[in-house]
Each structure stands twice: as structure tokens, then as C-alpha cells.
Short mmCIF file of C-alpha atoms in Angstrom, two decimals:
data_model
loop_
_atom_site.label_atom_id
_atom_site.label_comp_id
_atom_site.label_asym_id
_atom_site.label_seq_id
_atom_site.Cartn_x
_atom_site.Cartn_y
_atom_site.Cartn_z
CA GLN A 954 60.02 72.13 -6.96
CA ASP A 955 58.05 70.83 -9.34
CA LEU A 956 60.08 67.67 -9.42
CA ARG A 957 59.63 67.82 -5.04
CA GLU A 958 55.96 68.81 -6.21
CA GLY A 959 55.71 65.63 -9.05
CA LEU A 960 56.86 63.25 -6.45
CA ALA A 961 54.47 64.23 -3.65
CA ALA A 962 52.18 63.37 -5.92
CA ARG A 963 53.65 60.29 -7.45
CA GLU A 964 53.95 58.88 -3.56
CA ALA A 965 49.80 59.79 -2.85
CA GLU A 966 49.03 58.09 -5.33
CA LEU A 967 51.47 55.14 -4.88
CA ALA A 968 49.70 55.50 -1.32
CA SER A 969 46.21 55.08 -2.64
CA ALA A 970 46.81 52.67 -5.06
CA ARG A 971 48.64 50.09 -2.18
CA GLU A 972 45.46 51.67 -0.22
CA GLN A 973 43.36 50.11 -3.15
CA LEU A 974 45.05 46.63 -3.44
CA ALA A 975 44.64 45.92 0.70
CA ARG A 976 41.08 46.23 0.30
CA GLU A 977 40.83 44.25 -2.64
CA VAL A 978 42.78 41.61 -1.10
CA VAL A 979 40.49 41.49 2.39
CA GLU A 980 37.40 40.98 -0.11
CA ARG A 981 38.70 38.23 -2.34
CA GLU A 982 39.64 36.58 1.02
CA GLN A 983 36.05 37.41 2.54
CA THR A 984 35.09 36.06 -0.73
CA GLU A 985 37.08 32.93 -0.82
CA ARG A 986 36.52 32.06 2.45
CA ALA A 987 32.61 32.93 1.29
CA LEU A 988 32.60 30.02 -0.79
CA ARG A 989 34.16 27.64 0.57
CA ALA A 990 31.63 28.44 3.50
CA SER A 991 29.04 27.87 0.87
CA GLU A 992 30.92 24.46 -0.68
CA GLU A 993 31.56 22.86 3.38
CA ARG A 994 27.26 23.70 2.96
CA PHE A 995 26.74 22.31 -0.48
CA ARG A 996 30.06 19.54 -0.04
CA LEU A 997 27.57 18.51 3.34
CA LEU A 998 23.90 18.22 1.99
CA VAL A 999 25.52 16.82 -0.63
CA GLU A 1000 27.13 13.54 1.78
CA HIS A 1001 24.27 13.26 3.95
CA SER A 1002 21.59 13.39 1.53
CA TYR A 1003 19.37 9.95 1.87
CA ASP A 1004 19.24 10.34 -2.01
CA VAL A 1005 21.88 10.03 -4.18
CA VAL A 1006 23.67 12.80 -5.89
CA TYR A 1007 25.50 11.71 -9.07
CA SER A 1008 27.43 14.36 -12.60
CA ALA A 1009 28.42 11.55 -15.53
CA ASP A 1010 29.29 13.38 -18.95
CA ALA A 1011 27.01 13.44 -21.91
CA THR A 1012 27.70 9.38 -22.81
CA GLY A 1013 26.45 8.48 -19.66
CA MET A 1014 30.51 7.86 -17.85
CA ILE A 1015 29.54 8.34 -14.49
CA GLU A 1016 32.17 11.28 -12.66
CA TYR A 1017 31.05 11.53 -9.36
CA VAL A 1018 28.91 9.79 -6.93
CA SER A 1019 27.75 10.92 -3.09
CA PRO A 1020 28.76 8.23 -0.62
CA GLY A 1021 24.82 7.72 -0.08
CA MET A 1022 25.41 5.11 -3.00
CA SER A 1023 26.69 2.62 0.66
CA ARG A 1024 23.29 2.06 0.65
CA PHE A 1025 23.80 0.11 -2.29
CA GLY A 1026 26.64 -2.07 -1.92
CA TYR A 1027 29.12 0.25 -3.29
CA THR A 1028 31.56 3.01 -2.73
CA PRO A 1029 31.91 5.87 -5.19
CA GLU A 1030 34.96 5.04 -6.30
CA GLU A 1031 33.19 1.20 -7.67
CA LEU A 1032 30.45 3.42 -10.40
CA ILE A 1033 33.34 6.09 -10.81
CA SER A 1034 34.68 6.11 -14.30
CA LYS A 1035 31.67 3.29 -15.62
CA HIS A 1036 28.82 3.76 -17.26
CA PHE A 1037 25.15 3.80 -15.95
CA GLY A 1038 24.33 1.74 -17.97
CA GLU A 1039 26.46 -1.67 -16.22
CA PHE A 1040 23.97 -0.79 -12.89
CA VAL A 1041 20.75 -0.93 -14.68
CA ALA A 1042 18.86 -4.19 -14.28
CA PRO A 1043 19.63 -6.37 -18.37
CA GLU A 1044 15.42 -5.74 -19.81
CA GLN A 1045 15.62 -1.74 -19.07
CA ILE A 1046 17.97 -0.76 -20.03
CA GLU A 1047 17.30 0.06 -24.05
CA GLN A 1048 14.41 2.00 -21.99
CA VAL A 1049 16.91 3.98 -19.50
CA ILE A 1050 19.26 5.29 -22.64
CA GLU A 1051 17.18 6.19 -24.49
CA SER A 1052 15.54 8.50 -21.87
CA PHE A 1053 18.78 9.50 -20.40
CA GLU A 1054 19.74 10.57 -24.06
CA THR A 1055 16.71 12.49 -24.31
CA GLY A 1056 16.34 14.30 -21.00
CA THR A 1057 20.53 15.46 -21.82
CA ARG A 1058 19.57 16.75 -25.10
CA ALA A 1059 16.18 18.31 -24.10
CA GLY A 1060 17.92 19.45 -21.31
CA THR A 1061 15.37 19.56 -18.63
CA SER A 1062 14.37 17.98 -15.70
CA TYR A 1063 12.60 14.44 -16.59
CA PRO A 1064 11.89 11.54 -13.77
CA THR A 1065 13.79 7.49 -14.68
CA VAL A 1066 12.32 5.20 -13.67
CA PHE A 1067 13.91 1.46 -13.86
CA GLN A 1068 15.53 -1.01 -11.06
CA PHE A 1069 18.88 -0.99 -9.88
CA LEU A 1070 21.39 -3.84 -9.52
CA LYS A 1071 22.90 -3.69 -5.91
CA LYS A 1072 26.17 -4.98 -5.41
CA ASP A 1073 24.53 -7.79 -4.75
CA GLY A 1074 22.82 -9.19 -7.21
CA SER A 1075 19.46 -7.61 -5.33
CA ARG A 1076 17.78 -4.74 -7.36
CA VAL A 1077 15.83 -2.32 -5.84
CA TRP A 1078 13.36 0.27 -7.70
CA VAL A 1079 14.81 4.01 -7.70
CA GLU A 1080 13.95 7.07 -9.44
CA VAL A 1081 16.49 9.58 -11.55
CA ILE A 1082 15.92 13.21 -12.04
CA GLY A 1083 18.45 15.07 -14.20
CA ASN A 1084 19.68 18.40 -15.46
CA THR A 1085 21.80 19.07 -18.27
CA ILE A 1086 24.40 20.94 -18.27
CA PHE A 1087 25.16 22.98 -21.28
CA GLU A 1088 28.63 24.62 -22.92
CA ASP A 1089 28.64 28.28 -24.73
CA SER A 1090 28.45 26.11 -28.41
CA GLY A 1091 25.17 24.74 -27.00
CA GLU A 1092 26.24 21.35 -26.63
CA PRO A 1093 25.88 19.23 -23.84
CA VAL A 1094 29.01 18.02 -21.55
CA GLN A 1095 26.91 17.38 -18.11
CA GLN A 1096 24.26 15.86 -16.76
CA VAL A 1097 23.79 16.00 -12.62
CA GLY A 1098 21.07 14.65 -10.32
CA VAL A 1099 19.58 12.50 -7.70
CA MET A 1100 18.14 9.11 -7.43
CA ARG A 1101 15.97 7.84 -5.14
CA ASP A 1102 15.15 4.55 -3.86
CA ILE A 1103 11.09 4.04 -4.48
CA THR A 1104 11.02 0.60 -4.25
CA GLU A 1105 8.70 1.23 -1.00
CA ARG A 1106 6.03 2.99 -2.82
CA LYS A 1107 6.31 0.96 -5.88
CA ARG A 1108 5.34 -1.38 -3.05
CA GLN A 1109 2.64 0.16 -2.58
CA GLU A 1110 0.96 1.03 -6.22
CA GLU A 1111 1.85 -2.51 -6.67
CA ALA A 1112 -0.87 -2.44 -4.38
CA THR A 1113 -2.80 -0.26 -4.44
CA ARG A 1114 -3.69 -2.23 -8.45
CA SER A 1115 -4.01 -5.44 -7.11
CA LEU A 1116 -6.57 -4.14 -4.34
CA GLU A 1117 -8.40 -1.79 -7.37
CA LEU A 1118 -8.95 -4.62 -10.12
CA LEU A 1119 -9.92 -6.86 -7.31
CA LEU A 1120 -12.98 -4.32 -6.76
CA GLU A 1121 -13.09 -4.47 -9.63
CA THR A 1122 -14.33 -7.90 -9.96
CA VAL A 1123 -16.95 -8.13 -7.18
CA ASP A 1124 -20.18 -8.09 -7.68
CA VAL A 1125 -20.80 -6.18 -3.97
CA GLU A 1126 -20.92 -1.99 -4.34
CA CYS A 1127 -17.71 -0.73 -3.18
CA TRP A 1128 -17.17 2.93 -2.79
CA ILE A 1129 -14.44 5.53 -1.31
CA LYS A 1130 -15.44 8.81 0.22
CA ASP A 1131 -12.71 11.76 1.73
CA ARG A 1132 -14.33 13.25 5.27
CA ASP A 1133 -16.58 15.71 3.95
CA GLY A 1134 -18.54 12.33 1.98
CA ILE A 1135 -16.90 13.75 -1.32
CA TYR A 1136 -16.76 10.38 -3.78
CA GLN A 1137 -13.10 9.97 -4.34
CA TYR A 1138 -14.23 5.95 -5.93
CA VAL A 1139 -16.38 3.15 -6.76
CA ASN A 1140 -16.18 -0.28 -8.55
CA ARG A 1141 -18.27 -1.01 -11.33
CA ALA A 1142 -20.78 -3.09 -9.43
CA PHE A 1143 -21.63 0.41 -8.05
CA GLU A 1144 -22.01 1.79 -11.56
CA LEU A 1145 -24.27 -0.85 -12.53
CA GLN A 1146 -25.99 -0.68 -9.25
CA PHE A 1147 -27.39 2.87 -9.36
CA GLY A 1148 -26.99 3.85 -12.91
CA VAL A 1149 -24.15 6.42 -12.31
CA LYS A 1150 -21.04 6.61 -14.73
CA ARG A 1151 -18.04 7.11 -12.65
CA GLN A 1152 -16.56 10.13 -13.65
CA ASP A 1153 -19.25 11.75 -13.05
CA LEU A 1154 -19.82 10.93 -9.16
CA ILE A 1155 -16.70 11.81 -8.52
CA GLY A 1156 -16.12 14.63 -6.65
CA GLN A 1157 -20.12 14.83 -5.69
CA ASP A 1158 -21.67 13.63 -2.09
CA ASP A 1159 -24.73 11.25 -2.55
CA ALA A 1160 -27.54 13.56 -2.73
CA TYR A 1161 -26.14 13.06 -6.21
CA VAL A 1162 -27.08 9.63 -6.45
CA PHE A 1163 -29.88 9.00 -3.27
CA GLY A 1164 -31.56 12.35 -3.42
CA GLU A 1165 -30.56 15.21 0.13
CA GLU A 1166 -32.85 12.94 2.04
CA ASN A 1167 -31.29 9.62 1.71
CA ALA A 1168 -27.94 11.43 2.03
CA GLN A 1169 -29.27 13.33 5.02
CA MET A 1170 -28.96 9.57 7.02
CA LEU A 1171 -25.64 8.07 4.94
CA ARG A 1172 -23.55 11.24 6.04
CA GLU A 1173 -24.51 11.08 9.92
CA ASN A 1174 -23.70 6.93 9.18
CA ASP A 1175 -20.43 7.76 7.90
CA ARG A 1176 -20.26 10.66 10.62
CA ARG A 1177 -20.71 8.40 13.71
CA VAL A 1178 -17.76 5.51 11.62
CA MET A 1179 -15.49 8.14 11.17
CA ASP A 1180 -16.03 9.11 15.00
CA SER A 1181 -15.50 5.78 16.42
CA ARG A 1182 -12.70 5.35 14.04
CA GLU A 1183 -13.78 1.63 14.27
CA THR A 1184 -15.38 -1.06 10.99
CA GLN A 1185 -19.16 -1.06 11.71
CA SER A 1186 -21.80 -3.21 10.05
CA VAL A 1187 -24.98 -0.71 9.02
CA GLU A 1188 -27.76 -0.71 8.15
CA GLU A 1189 -29.90 1.32 5.42
CA ALA A 1190 -32.60 2.03 2.72
CA GLY A 1191 -33.71 4.27 0.53
CA TYR A 1192 -35.33 5.00 -2.91
CA LEU A 1193 -32.82 4.49 -5.59
CA PRO A 1194 -32.93 7.10 -8.43
CA ASP A 1195 -35.19 4.81 -11.25
CA GLY A 1196 -37.68 4.68 -8.17
CA ARG A 1197 -36.81 1.01 -6.46
CA HIS A 1198 -36.37 0.83 -2.92
CA ALA A 1199 -33.43 -1.04 -1.51
CA VAL A 1200 -32.26 -2.14 1.43
CA TYR A 1201 -28.35 -2.46 2.43
CA VAL A 1202 -25.75 -3.53 4.95
CA THR A 1203 -23.14 -1.83 4.42
CA ARG A 1204 -19.17 -3.22 5.78
CA LYS A 1205 -17.81 1.00 6.62
CA THR A 1206 -14.44 1.93 7.61
CA PRO A 1207 -12.86 5.03 8.45
CA ILE A 1208 -9.58 5.34 6.54
CA ILE A 1209 -6.14 7.15 8.49
CA ASP A 1210 -3.50 8.24 7.47
CA ALA A 1211 -0.37 7.84 8.57
CA ASP A 1212 -0.40 10.36 11.34
CA ASP A 1213 -3.28 8.63 13.56
CA ASN A 1214 -5.90 10.95 11.55
CA VAL A 1215 -8.84 10.18 9.83
CA THR A 1216 -9.06 11.51 5.81
CA GLY A 1217 -12.61 9.23 4.42
CA ILE A 1218 -14.25 6.53 4.55
CA GLY A 1219 -14.97 3.50 2.85
CA GLY A 1220 -17.22 0.85 2.71
CA VAL A 1221 -18.55 -1.94 0.96
CA ALA A 1222 -23.13 -2.08 0.52
CA ILE A 1223 -24.44 -5.35 -0.19
CA ASP A 1224 -28.44 -5.46 -1.31
CA ILE A 1225 -30.25 -7.13 1.17
CA SER A 1226 -33.92 -5.72 -0.35
CA ARG A 1227 -34.80 -9.46 -1.79
CA ARG A 1228 -33.75 -11.42 1.52
CA LYS A 1229 -35.74 -8.64 2.97
CA GLN A 1230 -39.08 -8.89 1.29
CA ILE A 1231 -38.67 -12.89 2.19
CA GLU A 1232 -38.44 -11.87 5.88
CA GLU A 1233 -41.41 -10.61 5.27
CA LYS A 1234 -43.06 -12.30 3.42
CA LEU A 1235 -41.58 -15.44 6.38
CA ARG A 1236 -43.41 -13.48 8.64
CA GLU A 1237 -46.33 -13.33 7.04
CA SER A 1238 -46.59 -16.43 6.84
CA GLU A 1239 -45.51 -18.18 10.49
CA GLN A 1240 -47.80 -15.68 11.82
CA LYS A 1241 -50.85 -16.54 9.75
CA TYR A 1242 -50.26 -20.09 10.33
CA ARG A 1243 -49.63 -20.07 13.94
CA ASP A 1244 -53.35 -18.24 14.37
CA LEU A 1245 -54.33 -20.96 12.60
CA VAL A 1246 -52.80 -23.41 14.66
CA GLU A 1247 -53.64 -21.55 17.70
CA ARG A 1248 -57.36 -21.30 17.11
CA ILE A 1249 -57.96 -25.32 16.84
CA ASN A 1250 -58.90 -27.45 20.00
CA ASP A 1251 -56.21 -30.05 18.50
CA VAL A 1252 -52.74 -30.10 20.20
CA ILE A 1253 -49.74 -29.10 17.81
CA TYR A 1254 -46.92 -30.13 18.87
CA ALA A 1255 -42.70 -30.23 18.00
CA ILE A 1256 -40.56 -32.70 19.23
CA ASP A 1257 -36.30 -32.78 19.04
CA MET A 1258 -34.71 -35.35 18.24
CA LYS A 1259 -33.60 -35.89 21.66
CA GLY A 1260 -37.57 -36.17 22.21
CA ARG A 1261 -38.13 -33.02 23.89
CA LEU A 1262 -40.92 -30.94 23.18
CA THR A 1263 -39.74 -27.70 22.01
CA TYR A 1264 -43.59 -26.98 21.12
CA LEU A 1265 -47.08 -27.37 22.13
CA SER A 1266 -50.51 -25.10 21.30
CA PRO A 1267 -52.40 -23.29 23.63
CA ALA A 1268 -55.00 -26.35 23.08
CA ILE A 1269 -52.69 -28.17 25.77
CA GLU A 1270 -54.41 -26.67 28.13
CA SER A 1271 -57.89 -28.20 27.80
CA LEU A 1272 -56.36 -31.35 27.59
CA LEU A 1273 -54.11 -31.81 30.29
CA GLY A 1274 -53.92 -28.56 32.46
CA TYR A 1275 -50.92 -27.31 31.36
CA LEU A 1276 -49.97 -24.19 30.39
CA PRO A 1277 -47.59 -24.45 26.53
CA SER A 1278 -44.36 -22.60 28.87
CA GLU A 1279 -44.41 -25.61 31.95
CA ILE A 1280 -43.69 -27.62 29.49
CA ILE A 1281 -42.00 -26.94 26.80
CA GLY A 1282 -38.02 -27.89 26.91
CA GLN A 1283 -39.29 -31.65 29.20
CA PRO A 1284 -39.47 -34.87 27.54
CA PHE A 1285 -42.26 -35.29 25.93
CA SER A 1286 -42.19 -39.21 27.81
CA LYS A 1287 -42.84 -37.77 30.76
CA PHE A 1288 -46.66 -37.06 30.00
CA VAL A 1289 -47.04 -40.53 28.37
CA THR A 1290 -48.25 -43.70 30.64
CA PRO A 1291 -46.20 -46.16 31.77
CA GLU A 1292 -48.08 -49.18 29.77
CA ASP A 1293 -47.86 -47.08 26.36
CA LEU A 1294 -44.42 -45.87 26.70
CA GLU A 1295 -42.60 -48.48 24.76
CA LYS A 1296 -45.26 -47.98 21.99
CA MET A 1297 -44.34 -44.28 22.02
CA ARG A 1298 -40.32 -44.93 21.75
CA ASP A 1299 -40.93 -47.39 18.62
CA SER A 1300 -42.65 -45.18 17.06
CA PHE A 1301 -40.77 -42.33 17.83
CA GLU A 1302 -37.85 -44.56 16.91
CA GLN A 1303 -39.63 -45.24 13.14
CA LEU A 1304 -40.34 -41.56 12.92
CA SER A 1305 -36.68 -40.75 13.55
CA THR A 1306 -35.37 -43.21 10.48
CA GLY A 1307 -38.18 -41.10 7.91
CA ILE A 1308 -40.33 -43.85 8.06
CA GLU A 1309 -44.09 -42.89 8.95
CA PRO A 1310 -45.65 -45.59 11.64
CA GLY A 1311 -49.31 -43.66 10.46
CA PRO A 1312 -51.36 -43.01 13.80
CA ARG A 1313 -50.71 -43.98 16.93
CA GLU A 1314 -52.89 -43.97 20.12
CA TYR A 1315 -51.42 -43.08 23.79
CA ARG A 1316 -52.63 -42.29 26.66
CA VAL A 1317 -51.20 -39.44 28.60
CA VAL A 1318 -51.32 -37.95 31.93
#
């Protein structure tokens, strides 16, 4: 009886063990399937990534590169087991290796920018960001990371630097504001003209320089240009911080991003205050002499190089009976008697060549 009870207990234990083993097998199979599915997802992500995924040992020997390397002309097999320095522009190798070693020891993400040598010998700018894998002992064993083509970004950065250098050398005021009218950039000429430092102005609006009353007018002009989405020339005037009254012609253009959104406005301002003063004085002078000419009894006239009348003072009406508007644009010879035409033409030819013929008498019709 004891033997039968012992066998029954043993069979129960074996059945329980078999059930536990079966559950573990099922769970292991499920885990393995999930792991394979996860590995497949990551493999697809890596192999279809626009960036190149890589791994290298602690000395810089390449262990893996993703198929994205084909954009640079290589198959992955052509790089594996080679040192990454073979694909760096010669003049940058020392700098890049130093960055690799420093980053590997530190074990943190770090960006390195250099020129990568494509298979056809051309160069492209790339940015590499890597992380280090360490052994339990703390020794670095591998670096994994991504390499990204940033040639276009570098080209745009160079273009931006060239533009900024150009703007710093011109003698006109240049500026950029965001859509809310906050200054993002001003050049050296702007600082000198308005007596402000760019580090103080950046982040401020027009009221900081021109006062709130003038700033309101400037904001309205900016908004009109941004709403039109077209470059416009605007004449603006106001009092500067030092009390001077200035007049500017500003060429304003909306800044439109790649998504066709207006994100700000840029402008180039030319001070025409001096020109405006001269124009005003000229108008005053012209008015003064016009008043003088139109009040005297003698006829004042002007003739172009083809002999046509371009101006006549009002006194012509009392002399010939014509209003100035009835004669202007016609040849002067039309109003000279035939007997005096040759004398008049001789006198005109002398004047045309710079000879002063002196007073002449003509009979007019």
C-alpha cells in the first residue's frame, strides 16, 4: 500500500513537471518569436534608414554598415574590416580620429563633422553621432552610431555666412524681424545709424529704437508687406533717439519658409533725409524764381536742341496773343518772319556749339 501511494505521488510530481516544462517550452517559443519579430523590425528600420547605421570596434575598425552606404558608392562589404580613417578627407584625419577616441572613452553621444570620401573620389560633408558599448570591466569594446549626409546643410550655412559678411560691409541699414516684429538680426550700419547695440536690440521691437508712435506706423507697413507676400519699397519717416528727423526708403520683403508660410520680414533702408532737404530747397528755389519770371514783362523762353519751345512765360500773351500752352511744343521758327529765319538759324547753331552770339533782333508773327 505504501509503495502504491509513493508511486502515485511520484507520477503526480512527474505530471506537474511535464506540464511546467510544456508551459516553459511554449513561453520560450513565444519569446523567441517576439524576439525574431523585434529583430526583423529593427533590421528593416536600419536597412531602410536614410542615415547610415554603423558599428566599429574600439580601435576604429568597421564591423558593420547598413545598406544606406550605397548612396556613397560603396557596398557594405567594401568597408567592413577597414579602418574608418581610410574614408576621411586626408587633411581632417587627425582631427576626426581624436574626436573618435575622445568620444569612445567618454561613452556619450557626440557629433563629429567631416568630409567623407565617396568611391568616385568626390567628397560630401557628413555628421557622425556615436555611442560606446562597454564591458563589465569598464573597457570600451564597440562604438555604434549613425552617419548623415549634411552637404546641403553645409552649403546653406556657407551661403548664410557669406550673406552675413556682405551685409556687415555695406553702408545701408539691413535688418530681419519675425512675424511679430521682433528683431532677429541687424547689421553694423544699423547699429551705427541708430546708436544701438545688436545684443540689446535682438528680441526687441521697433518701439525700442523709434518710440511707440513711430513703431505703430512701421508695424502697419510690415504687416501690409507680409500680407501681400511681395517685395515693396516704402518711404518711412520719424524722429530718431538723438532727436534727428530722418526719412528712409526701405525695401521690404516677406520671408517665406519651405511650407509657404510667411515667417517674418527683412529690409534694407536707405537714408534719404539729405536728399529730401535738397529737394525741398530746390522746390522753394524753383517756386521763388518761377514767381519772379512770371511777374516780369519780358518774355522768358526755353528751346530744346531741336528748336522746339519747352517753356514760355505768361508775358507771351501780351506780345503775340497766344497762351503759353498754345505754343509750347512747337518749333520756334514758326513764329519768326521769313525774312529773319536765316539769321535766327545762324544764331541757334552758334548757341548749339557753345558760342555766345550776343543779342539779336527778330521780327515775330
